[in-house]
Coordinates of N, CA and C in Angstrom, one line a residue:
X1 N 96.9 -56.6 151.6 CA 98.4 -56.8 151.6 C 99.1 -55.5 151.2
X2 N 98.6 -54.9 150.1 CA 99.2 -53.7 149.6 C 99.1 -52.6 150.7
X3 N 98.0 -52.5 151.4 CA 97.8 -51.5 152.4 C 98.8 -51.7 153.5
X4 N 99.1 -53.0 153.9 CA 100.1 -53.2 155.0 C 101.5 -52.8 154.5
X5 N 101.8 -53.1 153.3 CA 103.1 -52.7 152.7 C 103.2 -51.1 152.7
X6 N 102.1 -50.5 152.4 CA 102.1 -49.0 152.4 C 102.3 -48.5 153.8
X7 N 101.7 -49.1 154.8 CA 101.9 -48.7 156.2 C 103.3 -48.9 156.6
X8 N 104.0 -50.0 156.2 CA 105.4 -50.2 156.6 C 106.3 -49.2 155.8
X9 N 105.9 -48.9 154.6 CA 106.7 -48.0 153.8 C 106.7 -46.6 154.5
X10 N 105.5 -46.2 154.9 CA 105.3 -44.9 155.5 C 106.1 -44.8 156.9
X11 N 106.0 -45.9 157.6 CA 106.7 -46.0 158.9 C 108.2 -45.9 158.7
X12 N 108.7 -46.5 157.7 CA 110.1 -46.4 157.4 C 110.5 -45.0 157.0
X13 N 109.7 -44.3 156.2 CA 110.0 -43.0 155.8 C 109.9 -42.0 157.1
X14 N 108.9 -42.3 157.9 CA 108.8 -41.5 159.1 C 110.0 -41.6 160.0
X15 N 110.5 -42.8 160.2 CA 111.7 -43.1 161.0 C 112.9 -42.3 160.4
X16 N 113.1 -42.4 159.1 CA 114.2 -41.7 158.5 C 114.1 -40.2 158.6
X17 N 112.8 -39.7 158.4 CA 112.6 -38.3 158.6 C 113.0 -37.8 160.0
X18 N 112.6 -38.5 161.0 CA 112.9 -38.1 162.3 C 114.4 -38.2 162.6
X19 N 115.0 -39.2 162.0 CA 116.5 -39.3 162.1 C 117.2 -38.1 161.5
X20 N 116.7 -37.7 160.3 CA 117.3 -36.5 159.6 C 117.1 -35.2 160.4
X21 N 115.9 -35.1 160.9 CA 115.6 -33.9 161.7 C 116.5 -33.9 163.0
X22 N 116.7 -35.0 163.6 CA 117.6 -35.1 164.8 C 119.0 -34.7 164.4
X23 N 119.5 -35.2 163.3 CA 120.9 -34.9 162.9 C 121.0 -33.4 162.6
X24 N 120.0 -32.8 162.0 CA 120.1 -31.4 161.8 C 120.1 -30.6 163.1
X25 N 119.3 -31.0 164.0 CA 119.3 -30.3 165.3 C 120.6 -30.5 166.1
X26 N 121.2 -31.7 166.0 CA 122.4 -32.0 166.7 C 123.5 -31.1 166.0
X27 N 123.6 -31.0 164.7 CA 124.6 -30.2 164.0 C 124.4 -28.7 164.4
X28 N 123.2 -28.2 164.4 CA 122.9 -26.8 164.8 C 123.3 -26.6 166.3
X29 N 123.1 -27.6 167.1 CA 123.5 -27.4 168.5 C 125.0 -27.3 168.7
X30 N 125.7 -28.1 167.9 CA 127.2 -28.0 168.0 C 127.7 -26.7 167.4
X31 N 127.1 -26.2 166.4 CA 127.5 -25.0 165.8 C 127.2 -23.8 166.7
X32 N 126.2 -23.9 167.5 CA 125.7 -22.8 168.4 C 126.0 -23.1 169.9
X33 N 127.0 -23.9 170.1 CA 127.3 -24.4 171.5 C 127.5 -23.2 172.5
X34 N 128.3 -22.2 172.1 CA 128.5 -21.1 173.1 C 127.2 -20.3 173.4
X35 N 126.3 -20.1 172.4 CA 125.1 -19.4 172.7 C 124.1 -20.3 173.6
X36 N 124.1 -21.6 173.3 CA 123.3 -22.5 174.1 C 123.8 -22.6 175.5
X37 N 125.1 -22.6 175.7 CA 125.7 -22.7 177.0 C 125.4 -21.4 177.8
X38 N 125.5 -20.3 177.1 CA 125.2 -19.0 177.8 C 123.7 -18.9 178.2
X39 N 122.8 -19.4 177.3 CA 121.4 -19.4 177.6 C 121.1 -20.3 178.8
X40 N 121.7 -21.5 178.8 CA 121.4 -22.5 179.9 C 122.0 -21.9 181.2
X41 N 123.2 -21.3 181.2 CA 123.7 -20.7 182.4 C 122.8 -19.6 182.9
X42 N 122.3 -18.8 182.1 CA 121.4 -17.7 182.6 C 120.1 -18.2 183.1
X43 N 119.6 -19.3 182.5 CA 118.4 -19.9 183.1 C 118.6 -20.5 184.4
X44 N 119.7 -21.3 184.5 CA 120.0 -22.0 185.7 C 120.3 -21.0 186.9
X45 N 121.1 -19.9 186.6 CA 121.4 -19.0 187.6 C 120.1 -18.2 188.0
X46 N 119.2 -18.0 187.1 CA 118.0 -17.3 187.5 C 117.0 -18.2 188.3
X47 N 117.1 -19.5 188.1 CA 116.1 -20.4 188.8 C 116.7 -20.9 190.1
X48 N 118.0 -21.3 190.0 CA 118.6 -22.0 191.2 C 119.3 -20.9 192.0
X49 N 119.0 -20.9 193.3 CA 119.7 -19.9 194.2 C 121.2 -20.1 194.2
X50 N 121.9 -19.0 194.4 CA 123.4 -19.0 194.3 C 124.0 -19.9 195.4
X51 N 123.4 -20.0 196.5 CA 123.9 -20.9 197.6 C 123.9 -22.4 197.1
X52 N 122.9 -22.7 196.4 CA 122.8 -24.1 195.9 C 123.8 -24.4 194.8
X53 N 124.1 -23.4 194.0 CA 125.1 -23.5 192.9 C 126.5 -23.6 193.6
X54 N 126.7 -22.9 194.6 CA 128.0 -23.0 195.3 C 128.3 -24.3 195.9
X55 N 127.3 -25.0 196.3 CA 127.5 -26.4 196.9 C 128.0 -27.3 195.9
X56 N 127.7 -27.2 194.6 CA 128.1 -28.1 193.6 C 129.4 -27.7 192.9
X57 N 130.0 -26.6 193.3 CA 131.2 -26.1 192.7 C 132.4 -26.6 193.5
X58 N 133.5 -26.7 192.9 CA 134.8 -27.1 193.5 C 135.7 -25.9 193.4
X59 N 136.8 -25.8 194.2 CA 137.7 -24.7 194.1 C 138.3 -24.5 192.7
X60 N 138.5 -25.6 192.0 CA 139.1 -25.5 190.7 C 138.0 -25.4 189.6
X61 N 136.8 -25.5 189.9 CA 135.7 -25.5 188.9 C 134.5 -24.7 189.4
X62 N 134.4 -23.4 189.0 CA 133.3 -22.6 189.4 C 132.0 -23.1 188.8
X63 N 130.8 -22.7 189.3 CA 129.6 -23.2 188.8 C 129.3 -22.9 187.3
X64 N 129.7 -21.8 186.8 CA 129.4 -21.5 185.4 C 130.2 -22.4 184.5
X65 N 131.4 -22.8 184.9 CA 132.2 -23.7 184.1 C 131.6 -25.1 184.2
X66 N 131.1 -25.5 185.3 CA 130.5 -26.8 185.5 C 129.2 -26.9 184.6
X67 N 128.5 -25.8 184.6 CA 127.3 -25.8 183.7 C 127.7 -25.9 182.3
X68 N 128.7 -25.2 181.9 CA 129.2 -25.3 180.5 C 129.6 -26.6 180.1
X69 N 130.3 -27.3 181.0 CA 130.8 -28.7 180.7 C 129.6 -29.6 180.6
X70 N 128.6 -29.4 181.5 CA 127.4 -30.3 181.5 C 126.7 -30.1 180.2
X71 N 126.5 -28.9 179.7 CA 125.8 -28.7 178.4 C 126.6 -29.3 177.3
X72 N 127.9 -29.1 177.3 CA 128.7 -29.6 176.2 C 128.6 -31.2 176.1
X73 N 128.7 -31.8 177.3 CA 128.6 -33.3 177.4 C 127.2 -33.7 176.9
X74 N 126.2 -33.0 177.3 CA 124.8 -33.4 176.9 C 124.6 -33.4 175.4
X75 N 125.2 -32.3 174.8 CA 125.1 -32.2 173.3 C 126.0 -33.2 172.6
X76 N 127.2 -33.4 173.2 CA 128.1 -34.3 172.5 C 127.5 -35.8 172.5
X77 N 126.9 -36.2 173.6 CA 126.4 -37.6 173.7 C 124.9 -37.7 173.3
X78 N 124.4 -36.7 172.7 CA 123.0 -36.7 172.3 C 122.7 -37.9 171.4
X79 N 123.5 -38.3 170.4 CA 123.2 -39.4 169.5 C 123.2 -40.7 170.3
X80 N 124.0 -40.8 171.3 CA 124.0 -42.0 172.2 C 122.7 -42.1 172.9
X81 N 122.2 -41.0 173.5 CA 120.9 -41.0 174.1 C 119.8 -41.3 173.2
X82 N 119.9 -40.8 172.0 CA 118.8 -41.1 171.0 C 118.8 -42.5 170.6
X83 N 120.0 -43.1 170.4 CA 120.0 -44.6 170.1 C 119.4 -45.4 171.2
X84 N 119.7 -45.0 172.5 CA 119.2 -45.7 173.6 C 117.7 -45.6 173.7
X85 N 117.2 -44.4 173.4 CA 115.7 -44.2 173.4 C 115.0 -44.9 172.3
X86 N 115.6 -44.9 171.1 CA 115.1 -45.7 170.0 C 115.1 -47.2 170.3
X87 N 116.2 -47.7 170.9 CA 116.2 -49.1 171.3 C 115.1 -49.4 172.3
X88 N 114.9 -48.6 173.3 CA 113.9 -48.8 174.3 C 112.5 -48.8 173.6
X89 N 112.3 -47.9 172.6 CA 111.1 -47.8 171.9 C 110.9 -49.1 171.1
X90 N 111.9 -49.6 170.4 CA 111.8 -50.8 169.6 C 111.5 -52.0 170.6
X91 N 112.2 -52.1 171.7 CA 111.9 -53.2 172.6 C 110.5 -53.2 173.2
X92 N 110.1 -52.0 173.6 CA 108.7 -51.9 174.1 C 107.7 -52.2 173.1
X93 N 107.9 -51.7 171.8 CA 106.9 -52.0 170.8 C 106.8 -53.5 170.5
X94 N 107.9 -54.2 170.4 CA 107.9 -55.6 170.2 C 107.3 -56.4 171.4
X95 N 107.6 -56.0 172.6 CA 107.0 -56.6 173.8 C 105.5 -56.4 173.8
X96 N 105.1 -55.2 173.4 CA 103.6 -54.9 173.4 C 102.9 -55.7 172.3
X97 N 103.5 -55.8 171.1 CA 102.9 -56.7 170.1 C 102.8 -58.1 170.5
X98 N 103.9 -58.6 171.2 CA 103.9 -60.0 171.6 C 102.8 -60.2 172.7
X99 N 102.7 -59.2 173.6 CA 101.7 -59.3 174.7 C 100.3 -59.3 174.2
X100 N 100.0 -58.5 173.1 CA 98.7 -58.3 172.6 C 98.4 -59.2 171.4
X101 N 99.3 -60.2 171.1 CA 99.1 -61.0 169.9 C 97.8 -61.8 170.1
X102 N 97.0 -61.8 169.1 CA 95.7 -62.5 169.1 C 95.8 -63.8 168.3
X103 N 95.2 -64.8 168.8 CA 95.1 -66.1 168.1 C 94.1 -66.0 167.0
X104 N 94.4 -66.6 165.9 CA 93.4 -66.7 164.8 C 92.9 -68.1 164.7
X105 N 91.8 -68.4 165.4 CA 91.3 -69.7 165.5 C 91.0 -70.3 164.1
X106 N 90.5 -69.6 163.2 CA 90.2 -70.1 161.9 C 91.4 -70.5 161.1
X107 N 92.5 -69.8 161.3 CA 93.8 -70.2 160.6 C 94.3 -71.4 161.3
X108 N 94.2 -71.5 162.6 CA 94.7 -72.7 163.3 C 93.9 -73.9 162.9
X109 N 92.6 -73.9 162.7 CA 91.8 -75.0 162.3 C 92.3 -75.4 160.8
X110 N 92.4 -74.4 160.0 CA 92.8 -74.7 158.6 C 94.2 -75.3 158.6
X111 N 95.2 -74.8 159.4 CA 96.5 -75.4 159.4 C 96.5 -76.8 159.9
X112 N 95.7 -77.1 161.0 CA 95.6 -78.5 161.5 C 95.0 -79.4 160.4
X113 N 94.0 -78.9 159.6 CA 93.4 -79.7 158.6 C 94.5 -80.0 157.5
X114 N 95.3 -79.0 157.1 CA 96.3 -79.2 156.1 C 97.4 -80.2 156.6
X115 N 97.7 -80.1 157.9 CA 98.7 -81.1 158.5 C 98.1 -82.5 158.4
X116 N 96.8 -82.7 158.8 CA 96.2 -84.0 158.7 C 96.2 -84.5 157.3
X117 N 95.9 -83.6 156.3 CA 95.8 -84.1 154.9 C 97.2 -84.5 154.5
X118 N 98.2 -83.7 154.9 CA 99.6 -84.1 154.5 C 100.0 -85.4 155.2
X119 N 99.6 -85.6 156.4 CA 99.9 -86.9 157.0 C 99.3 -88.1 156.3
X120 N 98.0 -87.9 155.9 CA 97.3 -89.0 155.1 C 98.0 -89.3 153.8
X121 N 98.4 -88.2 153.1 CA 99.1 -88.4 151.9 C 100.5 -89.1 152.1
X122 N 101.2 -88.8 153.1 CA 102.4 -89.4 153.4 C 102.2 -90.9 153.9
X123 N 101.2 -91.1 154.7 CA 100.9 -92.5 155.1 C 100.5 -93.4 153.9
X124 N 99.9 -92.8 152.9 CA 99.5 -93.5 151.7 C 100.8 -93.9 150.9
X125 N 101.9 -93.1 151.1 CA 103.1 -93.4 150.4 C 104.0 -94.3 151.2
X126 N 103.6 -94.6 152.4 CA 104.4 -95.6 153.2 C 105.0 -95.0 154.4
X127 N 104.9 -93.8 154.7 CA 105.5 -93.2 155.9 C 104.6 -93.5 157.1
X128 N 105.2 -93.7 158.3 CA 104.5 -94.0 159.5 C 104.7 -92.9 160.5
X129 N 103.6 -92.5 161.2 CA 103.7 -91.5 162.3 C 103.3 -92.0 163.6

């Protein structure tokens, strides 16, 4: 029992540690948004041909501005994405545990025996089942 509690305690600390690391990364990304935007723009322009970039631009919005807005939105909504991912992880782990739940036949037999004993004691006191 103590080992199970220690495992839960460590899992709780691990979750908090990951959350704190994520918040630190998010804060650093907001503080360095211009540098990140410039780096993403240079990578995208180096990888994607200019003809393809021009297809996604509008007369009022050149490709570099569109990329900058995309980067800013991705960083701004990063906590929402993280909450969604953590929710999906929680849901999948619960579904996995339910799907792989093993029956404990010895405990079932013991529980049935205790139920029968309780019924006998109650019948002795006048209850009818």
